[in-house]
């Protein structure tokens, strides 16, 4: 049973501590639903190939079909859900070749991004990545896997963003979104998780030295190792 989001009243007025009211925007409801459904897909509560039953999900999450349908369509635009004629919305299933091909491409994109980031990022931007890395390490220490994963992905996004190449960022974002579930399962098990964070330690060291070749090599190896960690599960 999916835990209720307690957002059945979203879109209406809500009480504030001083007795007034505040508006919960339609956009807030949309973002909350998208984020929650995305997490369910990433964690496997909605496994690949499973159908998204709007009536059942709406009842469990406490929302009407209209915002739920909009959230599902948004996830379809991200490539996490397929809209299949006669079946409705289905969690996207990628076969092993799909996953391998995407990891090869995203690995090459991140190698390029690493070199550009070392050249173009400001000291403040590198410090932002360091702060995210330190927080990710803390989450690893307490075993908060989903929060760790989200920050892990944010670090990869920041490296690409601070490369200063918008076309690179756009293509990377599309592939990263489709690989969310796959990259999450790459951290399953203590040995895999420890190996992944060790590679991130290498990344941050290379970045702070502005050693583009070293960062590119580590990022490429990290993505190749990601395939080794997930290929048995796809």
Tab-separated table of N, CA, C and O in Angstrom, residues 34-83:
chain	number	residue	atom	x	y	z
A	34	UNK	N	4.524	14.450	-9.157
A	34	UNK	CA	5.583	13.977	-10.050
A	34	UNK	C	6.744	13.423	-9.236
A	34	UNK	O	7.254	12.333	-9.509
A	35	UNK	N	7.171	14.164	-8.221
A	35	UNK	CA	8.289	13.721	-7.401
A	35	UNK	C	8.008	12.418	-6.683
A	35	UNK	O	8.868	11.528	-6.599
A	36	UNK	N	6.780	12.276	-6.173
A	36	UNK	CA	6.426	11.063	-5.434
A	36	UNK	C	6.361	9.855	-6.366
A	36	UNK	O	6.906	8.786	-6.054
A	37	UNK	N	5.721	10.017	-7.505
A	37	UNK	CA	5.628	8.907	-8.454
A	37	UNK	C	7.017	8.541	-8.993
A	37	UNK	O	7.333	7.363	-9.176
A	38	UNK	N	7.842	9.550	-9.240
A	38	UNK	CA	9.198	9.283	-9.716
A	38	UNK	C	9.972	8.465	-8.682
A	38	UNK	O	10.680	7.513	-9.023
A	39	UNK	N	9.847	8.832	-7.406
A	39	UNK	CA	10.530	8.077	-6.342
A	39	UNK	C	10.023	6.636	-6.284
A	39	UNK	O	10.795	5.700	-6.044
A	40	UNK	N	8.720	6.442	-6.487
A	40	UNK	CA	8.161	5.091	-6.464
A	40	UNK	C	8.736	4.242	-7.594
A	40	UNK	O	8.984	3.045	-7.429
A	41	UNK	N	8.963	4.881	-8.750
A	41	UNK	CA	9.571	4.160	-9.872
A	41	UNK	C	11.037	3.856	-9.571
A	41	UNK	O	11.513	2.740	-9.769
A	42	UNK	N	11.760	4.844	-9.063
A	42	UNK	CA	13.180	4.666	-8.768
A	42	UNK	C	13.393	3.554	-7.751
A	42	UNK	O	14.270	2.694	-7.901
A	43	UNK	N	12.570	3.535	-6.694
A	43	UNK	CA	12.747	2.557	-5.616
A	43	UNK	C	12.143	1.195	-5.952
A	43	UNK	O	12.318	0.240	-5.199
A	44	UNK	N	11.414	1.111	-7.070
A	44	UNK	CA	10.856	-0.170	-7.480
A	44	UNK	C	9.491	-0.477	-6.919
A	44	UNK	O	8.968	-1.580	-7.108
A	45	UNK	N	8.857	0.489	-6.243
A	45	UNK	CA	7.481	0.268	-5.788
A	45	UNK	C	6.546	0.155	-6.995
A	45	UNK	O	5.511	-0.514	-6.926
A	46	UNK	N	6.901	0.862	-8.053
A	46	UNK	CA	6.213	0.725	-9.343
A	46	UNK	C	7.250	0.142	-10.299
A	46	UNK	O	8.024	0.872	-10.923
A	47	UNK	N	7.327	-1.181	-10.429
A	47	UNK	CA	8.401	-1.812	-11.207
A	47	UNK	C	8.205	-1.655	-12.710
A	47	UNK	O	7.101	-1.368	-13.187
A	48	UNK	N	9.287	-1.823	-13.482
A	48	UNK	CA	9.184	-1.747	-14.945
A	48	UNK	C	8.106	-2.680	-15.477
A	48	UNK	O	7.993	-3.831	-15.059
A	49	UNK	N	7.293	-2.156	-16.392
A	49	UNK	CA	6.231	-2.941	-16.989
A	49	UNK	C	4.912	-2.882	-16.251
A	49	UNK	O	3.889	-3.352	-16.758
A	50	UNK	N	4.911	-2.311	-15.049
A	50	UNK	CA	3.659	-2.258	-14.283
A	50	UNK	C	2.772	-1.128	-14.780
A	50	UNK	O	3.237	-0.082	-15.220
A	51	UNK	N	1.470	-1.354	-14.710
A	51	UNK	CA	0.504	-0.359	-15.172
A	51	UNK	C	0.184	0.611	-14.046
A	51	UNK	O	0.077	0.221	-12.879
A	52	UNK	N	0.046	1.882	-14.394
A	52	UNK	CA	-0.323	2.907	-13.416
A	52	UNK	C	-1.839	3.058	-13.450
A	52	UNK	O	-2.405	3.673	-14.351
A	53	UNK	N	-2.510	2.468	-12.478
A	53	UNK	CA	-3.968	2.529	-12.405
A	53	UNK	C	-4.371	3.856	-11.746
A	53	UNK	O	-4.167	4.046	-10.540
A	54	UNK	N	-4.916	4.748	-12.534
A	54	UNK	CA	-5.223	6.084	-12.025
A	54	UNK	C	-6.182	6.042	-10.850
A	54	UNK	O	-6.008	6.777	-9.868
A	55	UNK	N	-7.221	5.209	-10.936
A	55	UNK	CA	-8.193	5.155	-9.844
A	55	UNK	C	-7.565	4.691	-8.549
A	55	UNK	O	-7.754	5.311	-7.487
A	56	UNK	N	-6.799	3.618	-8.603
A	56	UNK	CA	-6.168	3.077	-7.406
A	56	UNK	C	-5.128	4.039	-6.841
A	56	UNK	O	-5.102	4.298	-5.632
A	57	UNK	N	-4.278	4.579	-7.714
A	57	UNK	CA	-3.251	5.517	-7.247
A	57	UNK	C	-3.885	6.781	-6.681
A	57	UNK	O	-3.438	7.306	-5.659
A	58	UNK	N	-4.926	7.269	-7.352
A	58	UNK	CA	-5.593	8.474	-6.859
A	58	UNK	C	-6.168	8.281	-5.474
A	58	UNK	O	-6.067	9.154	-4.611
A	59	UNK	N	-6.763	7.113	-5.237
A	59	UNK	CA	-7.326	6.821	-3.915
A	59	UNK	C	-6.220	6.711	-2.865
A	59	UNK	O	-6.345	7.244	-1.754
A	60	UNK	N	-5.130	6.043	-3.216
A	60	UNK	CA	-4.052	5.848	-2.249
A	60	UNK	C	-3.327	7.148	-1.920
A	60	UNK	O	-2.892	7.361	-0.787
A	61	UNK	N	-3.205	8.021	-2.935
A	61	UNK	CA	-2.477	9.272	-2.729
A	61	UNK	C	-3.382	10.420	-2.302
A	61	UNK	O	-2.898	11.484	-1.926
A	62	UNK	N	-4.679	10.214	-2.369
A	62	UNK	CA	-5.609	11.249	-1.932
A	62	UNK	C	-5.742	12.401	-2.906
A	62	UNK	O	-5.877	13.557	-2.491
A	63	UNK	N	-5.685	12.096	-4.210
A	63	UNK	CA	-5.812	13.142	-5.221
A	63	UNK	C	-6.810	12.697	-6.293
A	63	UNK	O	-7.085	11.508	-6.441
A	64	UNK	N	-7.313	13.674	-7.032
A	64	UNK	CA	-8.250	13.352	-8.112
A	64	UNK	C	-7.485	12.892	-9.346
A	64	UNK	O	-6.260	13.016	-9.444
A	65	UNK	N	-8.228	12.381	-10.317
A	65	UNK	CA	-7.588	11.828	-11.512
A	65	UNK	C	-6.928	12.891	-12.371
A	65	UNK	O	-5.930	12.620	-13.040
A	66	UNK	N	-7.470	14.104	-12.398
A	66	UNK	CA	-6.932	15.118	-13.314
A	66	UNK	C	-5.479	15.463	-13.007
A	66	UNK	O	-4.621	15.374	-13.900
A	67	UNK	N	-5.123	15.864	-11.766
A	67	UNK	CA	-3.701	16.152	-11.511
A	67	UNK	C	-2.826	14.912	-11.615
A	67	UNK	O	-1.661	15.002	-12.022
A	68	UNK	N	-3.381	13.745	-11.271
A	68	UNK	CA	-2.613	12.511	-11.394
A	68	UNK	C	-2.299	12.223	-12.860
A	68	UNK	O	-1.175	11.850	-13.215
A	69	UNK	N	-3.293	12.421	-13.721
A	69	UNK	CA	-3.086	12.181	-15.152
A	69	UNK	C	-2.030	13.134	-15.706
A	69	UNK	O	-1.181	12.748	-16.518
A	70	UNK	N	-2.047	14.392	-15.245
A	70	UNK	CA	-1.047	15.367	-15.695
A	70	UNK	C	0.352	14.962	-15.241
A	70	UNK	O	1.329	15.105	-15.987
A	71	UNK	N	0.457	14.455	-14.013
A	71	UNK	CA	1.756	14.016	-13.500
A	71	UNK	C	2.279	12.830	-14.299
A	71	UNK	O	3.470	12.756	-14.617
A	72	UNK	N	1.399	11.905	-14.633
A	72	UNK	CA	1.801	10.725	-15.411
A	72	UNK	C	2.268	11.142	-16.805
A	72	UNK	O	3.273	10.627	-17.316
A	73	UNK	N	1.572	12.081	-17.417
A	73	UNK	CA	1.991	12.570	-18.732
A	73	UNK	C	3.367	13.232	-18.658
A	73	UNK	O	4.188	13.088	-19.568
A	74	UNK	N	3.627	13.913	-17.557
A	74	UNK	CA	4.944	14.546	-17.393
A	74	UNK	C	6.037	13.491	-17.280
A	74	UNK	O	7.106	13.612	-17.887
A	75	UNK	N	5.762	12.431	-16.519
A	75	UNK	CA	6.734	11.348	-16.396
A	75	UNK	C	6.949	10.647	-17.739
A	75	UNK	O	8.046	10.168	-18.027
A	76	UNK	N	5.906	10.611	-18.562
A	76	UNK	CA	6.057	10.051	-19.906
A	76	UNK	C	6.990	10.925	-20.738
A	76	UNK	O	7.804	10.416	-21.518
A	77	UNK	N	6.910	12.245	-20.566
A	77	UNK	CA	7.799	13.144	-21.305
A	77	UNK	C	9.245	12.979	-20.867
A	77	UNK	O	10.174	13.252	-21.637
A	78	UNK	N	9.461	12.517	-19.627
A	78	UNK	CA	10.814	12.261	-19.126
A	78	UNK	C	11.351	10.904	-19.584
A	78	UNK	O	12.530	10.625	-19.424
A	79	UNK	N	10.474	10.059	-20.113
A	79	UNK	CA	10.901	8.740	-20.557
A	79	UNK	C	10.817	7.670	-19.491
A	79	UNK	O	11.296	6.553	-19.697
A	80	UNK	N	10.185	7.977	-18.351
A	80	UNK	CA	10.047	6.991	-17.286
A	80	UNK	C	8.769	6.173	-17.420
A	80	UNK	O	8.660	5.089	-16.838
A	81	UNK	N	7.799	6.688	-18.170
A	81	UNK	CA	6.501	6.043	-18.342
A	81	UNK	C	6.179	6.016	-19.829
A	81	UNK	O	6.551	6.931	-20.571
A	82	UNK	N	5.503	4.957	-20.257
A	82	UNK	CA	5.003	4.855	-21.631
A	82	UNK	C	3.489	4.945	-21.618
A	82	UNK	O	2.848	4.356	-20.737
A	83	UNK	N	2.932	5.650	-22.583
A	83	UNK	CA	1.484	5.700	-22.761
A	83	UNK	C	1.146	4.716	-23.875
A	83	UNK	O	1.392	4.986	-25.054
